[in-house]
Amino acid sequence: MAVHNHHEHAGASLAHAAESALVNAGEQWTDMRADIFAVLATFEKPASAYDIADLVSQRRGKRVAPNSVYRILDLFVTTNLARRVESANAYLANSHPGCLHDCIFLICDSCGTATHIDDDTLTMNVRAAAEHAGFAEVRPVIEVRGKCADCG
Amino acid sequence: MAVHNHHEHAGASLAHAAESALVNAGEQWTDMRADIFAVLATFEKPASAYDIADLVSQRRGKRVAPNSVYRILDLFVTTNLARRVESANAYLANSHPGCLHDCIFLICDSCGTATHIDDDTLTMNVRAAAEHAGFAEVRPVIEVRGKCADCG
DNA sequence: CGGTTGACGTTACAACATTACATCGCAGAA
DNA sequence: TTCTGCGATGTAATGTTGTAACGTCAACCG
Ligand SMILES: [Zn+2]
Ligand SMILES: [Zn+2]
Ligand SMILES: [Zn+2]
Ligand SMILES: [Zn+2]
């Protein structure tokens, strides 16, 4: 497995890293964005936009429409603060914002929790295969569904 | 790239291969299933269950509910006659039913067409990485979004 | 001050997917 | 034959995910 240097953040450290990354990207770190990121970061499992909308609504004492959540999640995804898990129609906070690479997500069909592994050799091979087939601006989606160790 | 022996089917040959594969799996090849497979096989791009429902409805002169389509698509996926493209919420006919392996799909963000490549070394590496992380009964989802050669 | 811009709110709707239950036709048992 | 079980499909309702269009507001800049 390829070695890869980066920090895995958690809690306040993660929120701070996210803020820095967003500001570095020339975007604002608003209260709404902070709340959405905070809620997203509490999840072990990929969170749907609607899940997030509900929790953010509670936290703010005022309904936040899914619409608004989607807008901000899209921003987070494009700025690498969050990842979309395609096979779950849901989102995860990126535990290492600012570190650009393709993650491989493992999602348990049984308990729903997601873990992520990094293997740059593997993901580069996927990119290379796609480019060899004439694709450009490739964005690999590598997810593995299965049964996690706990649910084994 | 790993060598891989199998036939890529198309047209009547594909329908016939699908029928054989389904029957071999102990399932029935009904009119409804034949129609849904036929419609699915006409698509270049991943087809949504609703797309298929519409076309099958036309072909039969009678409304076929999405529900029924989903049932049969699920059957097709479990018997390897079709694949679900997670990043598109849609389905593709499997051009080589009966041949078991993990496909890598390339989906053009611009025109929507999907091609598929096979690289058993690559997919086995993905499986191995997931299993190394404690996952079992793994089902890799490897898709690449990007811009196809035509849209380049 | 007026004009522009970015963030967010509000409403409505479109697209994707599942659940529960009904019906139909056929094969085998009574 | 009649009954019965079963797999396939029909029907209706509902749940979940995602977008479009447009309005409001505050910050900022001439
Ligand atoms: Zn990393
Ligand atoms: Zn699990
Ligand atoms: Zn193959
Ligand atoms: Zn294209």
Short mmCIF file of C-alpha atoms (C1' of nucleotides) and ligand atoms in Angstrom, two decimals:
data_model
loop_
_atom_site.label_atom_id
_atom_site.label_comp_id
_atom_site.label_asym_id
_atom_site.label_seq_id
_atom_site.Cartn_x
_atom_site.Cartn_y
_atom_site.Cartn_z
CA MET A 1 0.00 0.00 0.00
CA ALA A 2 1.27 3.40 -0.97
CA VAL A 3 2.48 5.62 1.77
CA HIS A 4 0.63 8.87 2.05
CA ASN A 5 1.41 11.79 4.30
CA HIS A 6 -1.43 13.65 5.84
CA HIS A 7 -3.25 14.26 9.08
CA GLU A 8 -6.51 12.65 9.95
CA HIS A 9 -8.42 15.27 11.88
CA ALA A 10 -11.29 14.91 14.30
CA GLY A 11 -13.49 17.14 16.44
CA ALA A 12 -12.48 20.76 16.83
CA SER A 13 -9.30 20.13 14.94
CA LEU A 14 -11.29 18.97 11.96
CA ALA A 15 -13.64 21.93 12.07
CA HIS A 16 -10.68 24.25 12.17
CA ALA A 17 -8.97 22.51 9.28
CA ALA A 18 -12.19 22.74 7.31
CA GLU A 19 -12.52 26.44 7.99
CA SER A 20 -8.97 27.06 6.84
CA ALA A 21 -9.46 25.03 3.70
CA LEU A 22 -12.64 26.85 2.79
CA VAL A 23 -11.15 30.26 3.39
CA ASN A 24 -8.08 29.31 1.40
CA ALA A 25 -10.40 28.46 -1.45
CA GLY A 26 -11.69 32.03 -1.32
CA GLU A 27 -15.04 31.14 0.23
CA GLN A 28 -16.66 32.39 3.38
CA TRP A 29 -16.96 30.41 6.59
CA THR A 30 -20.45 31.46 7.61
CA ASP A 31 -22.50 30.37 10.63
CA MET A 32 -24.70 28.27 8.42
CA ARG A 33 -21.69 26.54 6.86
CA ALA A 34 -20.11 26.00 10.24
CA ASP A 35 -23.30 24.43 11.56
CA ILE A 36 -23.71 22.17 8.57
CA PHE A 37 -20.12 21.07 8.75
CA ALA A 38 -20.38 20.47 12.49
CA VAL A 39 -23.46 18.31 12.07
CA LEU A 40 -21.94 16.43 9.16
CA ALA A 41 -18.82 15.75 11.17
CA THR A 42 -20.78 14.09 13.96
CA PHE A 43 -21.85 11.26 11.69
CA GLU A 44 -20.08 7.92 11.51
CA LYS A 45 -22.21 6.90 8.57
CA PRO A 46 -22.78 8.80 5.41
CA ALA A 47 -25.45 11.40 6.14
CA SER A 48 -28.19 12.33 3.72
CA ALA A 49 -28.87 15.96 3.02
CA TYR A 50 -32.23 15.51 4.70
CA ASP A 51 -30.70 14.04 7.85
CA ILE A 52 -28.44 17.05 8.02
CA ALA A 53 -31.28 19.45 7.35
CA ASP A 54 -33.22 18.01 10.28
CA LEU A 55 -30.34 18.25 12.73
CA VAL A 56 -29.29 21.69 11.62
CA SER A 57 -32.89 22.80 11.96
CA GLN A 58 -32.94 21.59 15.57
CA ARG A 59 -29.63 23.19 16.34
CA ARG A 60 -30.77 26.55 14.99
CA GLY A 61 -34.34 26.34 16.26
CA LYS A 62 -35.55 27.21 12.78
CA ARG A 63 -36.32 25.13 9.77
CA VAL A 64 -33.48 24.86 7.30
CA ALA A 65 -34.62 23.60 3.93
CA PRO A 66 -32.84 20.66 2.28
CA ASN A 67 -32.25 22.98 -0.60
CA SER A 68 -29.94 25.14 1.45
CA VAL A 69 -28.16 22.10 2.73
CA TYR A 70 -27.56 20.81 -0.78
CA ARG A 71 -26.10 24.13 -1.83
CA ILE A 72 -23.59 24.04 0.97
CA LEU A 73 -22.82 20.34 0.60
CA ASP A 74 -22.07 20.94 -3.07
CA LEU A 75 -19.72 23.69 -2.06
CA PHE A 76 -18.08 21.42 0.49
CA VAL A 77 -17.63 18.69 -2.09
CA THR A 78 -16.09 21.00 -4.65
CA THR A 79 -13.74 22.44 -2.06
CA ASN A 80 -12.92 19.01 -0.70
CA LEU A 81 -14.36 19.54 2.76
CA ALA A 82 -16.77 16.71 2.21
CA ARG A 83 -17.23 13.73 -0.02
CA ARG A 84 -20.31 12.37 -1.62
CA VAL A 85 -20.81 8.64 -1.25
CA GLU A 86 -22.51 7.78 -4.50
CA SER A 87 -23.66 4.34 -3.53
CA ALA A 88 -25.44 5.77 -0.49
CA ASN A 89 -26.73 9.08 -1.85
CA ALA A 90 -25.13 10.64 1.16
CA TYR A 91 -22.20 12.65 2.40
CA LEU A 92 -19.22 12.32 4.71
CA ALA A 93 -17.01 14.99 6.18
CA ASN A 94 -13.56 14.74 4.71
CA SER A 95 -11.26 13.85 7.56
CA HIS A 96 -8.33 15.44 5.79
CA PRO A 97 -9.44 18.58 3.96
CA GLY A 98 -6.65 20.31 2.19
CA CYS A 99 -5.18 16.95 1.24
CA LEU A 100 -6.07 16.18 -2.33
CA HIS A 101 -6.45 12.59 -3.32
CA ASP A 102 -8.96 9.92 -4.24
CA CYS A 103 -10.37 8.11 -1.25
CA ILE A 104 -11.64 4.57 -1.26
CA PHE A 105 -14.74 4.21 0.89
CA LEU A 106 -15.82 1.00 2.53
CA ILE A 107 -19.49 0.99 3.46
CA CYS A 108 -21.04 -1.76 5.53
CA ASP A 109 -24.32 -3.00 4.09
CA SER A 110 -25.32 -4.16 7.51
CA CYS A 111 -24.60 -1.29 9.90
CA GLY A 112 -24.08 1.47 7.38
CA THR A 113 -20.84 2.77 8.82
CA ALA A 114 -18.21 3.94 6.41
CA THR A 115 -14.47 3.86 6.73
CA HIS A 116 -12.03 5.12 4.22
CA ILE A 117 -8.69 3.91 3.05
CA ASP A 118 -6.10 5.64 0.91
CA ASP A 119 -4.06 3.81 -1.64
CA ASP A 120 -2.61 6.20 -4.15
CA THR A 121 -1.11 3.47 -6.27
CA LEU A 122 -4.48 1.88 -6.69
CA THR A 123 -6.34 5.07 -7.43
CA MET A 124 -3.67 6.24 -9.84
CA ASN A 125 -4.08 2.98 -11.68
CA VAL A 126 -7.79 3.60 -11.98
CA ARG A 127 -7.14 7.10 -13.28
CA ALA A 128 -4.60 5.75 -15.74
CA ALA A 129 -6.99 3.12 -17.02
CA ALA A 130 -9.68 5.72 -17.61
CA GLU A 131 -7.30 8.11 -19.31
CA HIS A 132 -6.02 5.30 -21.47
CA ALA A 133 -9.62 4.86 -22.61
CA GLY A 134 -9.72 8.49 -23.71
CA PHE A 135 -11.29 10.03 -20.65
CA ALA A 136 -10.20 13.40 -19.33
CA GLU A 137 -10.83 15.37 -16.16
CA VAL A 138 -11.47 12.08 -14.47
CA ARG A 139 -13.06 11.80 -11.07
CA PRO A 140 -12.84 8.23 -9.77
CA VAL A 141 -15.64 6.87 -7.64
CA ILE A 142 -14.24 3.93 -5.73
CA GLU A 143 -16.46 2.47 -3.07
CA VAL A 144 -16.73 -1.00 -1.69
CA ARG A 145 -19.94 -2.34 -0.25
CA GLY A 146 -19.69 -5.31 2.07
CA LYS A 147 -19.76 -6.46 5.64
CA CYS A 148 -17.50 -4.69 8.10
CA ALA A 149 -15.35 -6.45 10.68
CA ASP A 150 -17.82 -5.69 13.48
CA CYS A 151 -20.74 -7.11 11.54
CA GLY A 152 -18.75 -10.13 10.37
CA MET B 1 -3.89 -4.61 -18.08
CA ALA B 2 -4.97 -8.08 -17.18
CA VAL B 3 -6.12 -10.33 -19.96
CA HIS B 4 -9.63 -11.54 -19.60
CA ASN B 5 -11.42 -14.07 -21.76
CA HIS B 6 -15.04 -13.51 -22.53
CA HIS B 7 -17.42 -12.51 -25.26
CA GLU B 8 -18.91 -9.10 -25.53
CA HIS B 9 -22.40 -9.66 -26.82
CA ALA B 10 -24.74 -7.34 -28.66
CA GLY B 11 -28.23 -7.42 -30.13
CA ALA B 12 -29.95 -10.79 -30.43
CA SER B 13 -26.82 -12.55 -29.27
CA LEU B 14 -26.92 -10.57 -26.05
CA ALA B 15 -30.60 -11.26 -25.46
CA HIS B 16 -29.96 -14.93 -25.98
CA ALA B 17 -27.02 -14.96 -23.62
CA ALA B 18 -29.12 -13.17 -21.03
CA GLU B 19 -31.92 -15.67 -21.35
CA SER B 20 -29.50 -18.56 -20.89
CA ALA B 21 -27.90 -16.96 -17.88
CA LEU B 22 -31.24 -16.30 -16.23
CA VAL B 23 -32.50 -19.81 -16.85
CA ASN B 24 -29.23 -21.23 -15.59
CA ALA B 25 -29.81 -19.29 -12.41
CA GLY B 26 -33.11 -21.11 -11.98
CA GLU B 27 -35.27 -18.13 -12.90
CA GLN B 28 -37.91 -17.78 -15.57
CA TRP B 29 -37.46 -15.87 -18.81
CA THR B 30 -40.89 -14.31 -19.03
CA ASP B 31 -42.29 -11.93 -21.65
CA MET B 32 -42.05 -9.06 -19.22
CA ARG B 33 -38.43 -9.85 -18.43
CA ALA B 34 -37.59 -10.24 -22.08
CA ASP B 35 -39.17 -6.87 -22.87
CA ILE B 36 -37.38 -5.12 -20.04
CA PHE B 37 -34.08 -6.62 -21.01
CA ALA B 38 -34.63 -5.73 -24.66
CA VAL B 39 -35.37 -2.13 -23.80
CA LEU B 40 -32.47 -1.90 -21.40
CA ALA B 41 -30.12 -3.29 -24.04
CA THR B 42 -31.04 -0.54 -26.52
CA PHE B 43 -29.51 2.11 -24.30
CA GLU B 44 -26.01 3.46 -24.73
CA LYS B 45 -26.29 5.41 -21.54
CA PRO B 46 -27.32 4.12 -18.16
CA ALA B 47 -31.12 3.97 -18.14
CA SER B 48 -33.25 4.89 -15.17
CA ALA B 49 -36.00 2.56 -14.05
CA TYR B 50 -38.46 5.23 -15.11
CA ASP B 51 -36.99 5.52 -18.60
CA ILE B 52 -37.37 1.80 -18.95
CA ALA B 53 -40.88 1.82 -17.55
CA ASP B 54 -41.92 4.37 -20.16
CA LEU B 55 -40.48 2.49 -23.10
CA VAL B 56 -41.75 -0.87 -21.96
CA SER B 57 -45.16 0.69 -21.48
CA GLN B 58 -45.11 1.88 -25.10
CA ARG B 59 -43.92 -1.45 -26.39
CA ARG B 60 -46.68 -3.31 -24.57
CA GLY B 61 -49.40 -0.73 -25.10
CA LYS B 62 -50.16 -0.85 -21.41
CA ARG B 63 -48.74 1.01 -18.48
CA VAL B 64 -45.99 -0.83 -16.64
CA ALA B 65 -45.33 0.65 -13.23
CA PRO B 66 -41.80 1.59 -12.15
CA ASN B 67 -42.29 -0.80 -9.32
CA SER B 68 -42.43 -3.78 -11.62
CA VAL B 69 -39.40 -2.54 -13.45
CA TYR B 70 -37.42 -2.22 -10.24
CA ARG B 71 -38.30 -5.75 -9.26
CA ILE B 72 -36.99 -7.13 -12.49
CA LEU B 73 -33.95 -4.89 -12.56
CA ASP B 74 -33.07 -6.10 -9.08
CA LEU B 75 -33.34 -9.65 -10.33
CA PHE B 76 -31.16 -8.81 -13.31
CA VAL B 77 -28.55 -7.26 -11.09
CA THR B 78 -28.41 -10.20 -8.72
CA THR B 79 -28.16 -12.63 -11.62
CA ASN B 80 -25.58 -10.49 -13.37
CA LEU B 81 -27.69 -9.68 -16.43
CA ALA B 82 -27.47 -6.00 -15.61
CA ARG B 83 -25.40 -3.62 -13.57
CA ARG B 84 -26.45 -0.69 -11.51
CA VAL B 85 -24.43 2.47 -12.08
CA GLU B 86 -24.47 3.99 -8.62
CA SER B 87 -23.24 7.39 -9.61
CA ALA B 88 -26.08 7.70 -12.11
CA ASN B 89 -28.93 5.99 -10.27
CA ALA B 90 -29.39 3.97 -13.40
CA TYR B 91 -28.81 0.62 -15.03
CA LEU B 92 -26.89 -0.92 -17.91
CA ALA B 93 -27.32 -4.26 -19.59
CA ASN B 94 -24.34 -6.44 -18.86
CA SER B 95 -22.64 -7.07 -22.18
CA HIS B 96 -21.20 -10.32 -20.90
CA PRO B 97 -23.71 -12.07 -18.66
CA GLY B 98 -22.44 -15.36 -17.37
CA CYS B 99 -18.98 -13.86 -16.99
CA LEU B 100 -18.40 -12.96 -13.38
CA HIS B 101 -16.11 -10.09 -12.62
CA ASP B 102 -16.02 -6.52 -11.44
CA CYS B 103 -16.47 -4.02 -14.21
CA ILE B 104 -15.09 -0.51 -14.23
CA PHE B 105 -17.54 1.96 -15.72
CA LEU B 106 -16.57 5.21 -17.35
CA ILE B 107 -19.42 7.69 -17.51
CA CYS B 108 -19.16 10.93 -19.45
CA ASP B 109 -20.42 13.90 -17.46
CA SER B 110 -21.10 15.70 -20.69
CA CYS B 111 -22.96 13.25 -22.95
CA GLY B 112 -23.87 10.62 -20.39
CA THR B 113 -22.65 7.64 -22.35
CA ALA B 114 -20.99 4.87 -20.43
CA THR B 115 -18.29 2.49 -21.50
CA HIS B 116 -16.84 -0.25 -19.45
CA ILE B 117 -13.38 -1.63 -19.07
CA ASP B 118 -12.19 -4.77 -17.38
CA ASP B 119 -8.98 -4.92 -15.43
CA ASP B 120 -8.97 -7.87 -13.10
CA THR B 121 -5.66 -6.96 -11.53
CA LEU B 122 -6.99 -3.58 -10.56
CA THR B 123 -10.30 -4.82 -9.23
CA MET B 124 -8.63 -7.64 -7.33
CA ASN B 125 -6.42 -5.07 -5.69
CA VAL B 126 -9.47 -3.13 -4.61
CA ARG B 127 -11.02 -6.27 -3.20
CA ALA B 128 -7.79 -7.12 -1.42
CA ALA B 129 -7.55 -3.67 0.13
CA ALA B 130 -11.12 -3.92 1.43
CA GLU B 131 -10.59 -7.40 2.78
CA HIS B 132 -7.40 -6.29 4.43
CA ALA B 133 -9.48 -3.69 6.24
CA GLY B 134 -11.72 -6.43 7.61
CA PHE B 135 -14.49 -6.33 5.07
CA ALA B 136 -16.16 -9.47 3.81
CA GLU B 137 -18.55 -10.30 1.00
CA VAL B 138 -17.20 -7.28 -0.77
CA ARG B 139 -18.87 -5.77 -3.79
CA PRO B 140 -16.63 -3.14 -5.38
CA VAL B 141 -18.21 -0.11 -7.01
CA ILE B 142 -15.67 1.34 -9.38
CA GLU B 143 -16.87 4.10 -11.63
CA VAL B 144 -15.06 6.98 -13.20
CA ARG B 145 -16.79 10.20 -14.07
CA GLY B 146 -15.14 12.44 -16.60
CA LYS B 147 -15.17 13.62 -20.17
CA CYS B 148 -15.18 10.99 -22.90
CA ALA B 149 -12.98 11.10 -25.98
CA ASP B 150 -15.84 12.40 -28.16
CA CYS B 151 -16.64 15.22 -25.79
CA GLY B 152 -12.98 16.08 -25.25
"C1'" DC C 1 -26.73 57.21 -1.95
"C1'" DG C 2 -27.66 53.46 -5.80
"C1'" DG C 3 -25.91 49.23 -7.74
"C1'" DT C 4 -23.84 44.82 -7.47
"C1'" DT C 5 -22.82 40.50 -5.39
"C1'" DG C 6 -23.00 36.44 -2.48
"C1'" DA C 7 -25.59 33.89 1.00
"C1'" DC C 8 -29.64 32.20 2.38
"C1'" DG C 9 -34.97 31.63 2.49
"C1'" DT C 10 -39.31 29.89 0.39
"C1'" DT C 11 -42.03 27.37 -2.59
"C1'" DA C 12 -42.84 24.19 -5.73
"C1'" DC C 13 -41.77 20.32 -8.28
"C1'" DA C 14 -39.12 16.49 -10.50
"C1'" DA C 15 -36.75 12.16 -10.16
"C1'" DC C 16 -35.74 7.99 -7.81
"C1'" DA C 17 -37.21 4.07 -4.83
"C1'" DT C 18 -39.95 1.15 -1.63
"C1'" DT C 19 -43.95 -0.86 0.83
"C1'" DA C 20 -48.15 -3.34 1.22
"C1'" DC C 21 -51.46 -5.69 -0.64
"C1'" DA C 22 -54.28 -7.62 -4.65
"C1'" DT C 23 -54.66 -10.57 -8.66
"C1'" DC C 24 -53.59 -14.00 -12.00
"C1'" DG C 25 -52.07 -18.34 -13.95
"C1'" DC C 26 -50.04 -22.51 -13.39
"C1'" DA C 27 -48.38 -26.89 -11.25
"C1'" DG C 28 -49.11 -30.48 -8.12
"C1'" DA C 29 -51.91 -32.64 -4.32
"C1'" DA C 30 -56.28 -34.20 -2.71
"C1'" DT D 1 -61.95 -31.75 -10.94
"C1'" DT D 2 -61.26 -28.67 -7.08
"C1'" DC D 3 -58.08 -27.03 -3.86
"C1'" DT D 4 -53.93 -24.98 -2.71
"C1'" DG D 5 -49.41 -23.03 -2.88
"C1'" DC D 6 -46.36 -20.22 -5.30
"C1'" DG D 7 -44.04 -17.13 -8.40
"C1'" DA D 8 -44.86 -13.19 -11.31
"C1'" DT D 9 -47.07 -9.12 -12.10
"C1'" DG D 10 -50.54 -5.25 -11.11
"C1'" DT D 11 -52.11 -1.27 -8.30
"C1'" DA D 12 -51.89 2.37 -5.10
"C1'" DA D 13 -49.78 4.87 -1.93
"C1'" DT D 14 -45.91 6.82 0.11
"C1'" DG D 15 -41.11 7.80 1.18
"C1'" DT D 16 -36.60 9.64 -0.19
"C1'" DT D 17 -33.44 12.33 -2.87
"C1'" DG D 18 -32.49 16.31 -5.79
"C1'" DT D 19 -33.41 20.87 -8.53
"C1'" DA D 20 -35.42 25.11 -10.31
"C1'" DA D 21 -37.05 29.63 -9.86
"C1'" DC D 22 -37.34 33.51 -7.54
"C1'" DG D 23 -37.30 36.61 -3.25
"C1'" DT D 24 -34.87 38.85 0.64
"C1'" DC D 25 -31.13 40.69 3.04
"C1'" DA D 26 -26.66 42.41 4.29
"C1'" DA D 27 -21.99 43.65 2.85
"C1'" DC D 28 -19.37 46.13 -0.11
"C1'" DC D 29 -18.04 49.50 -3.55
"C1'" DG D 30 -18.39 53.13 -6.52
ZN ZN E 1 -5.12 11.10 2.66
ZN ZN E 2 -21.06 -3.13 9.89
ZN ZN E 3 -15.36 -9.41 -18.86
ZN ZN E 4 -19.13 12.34 -23.77
#
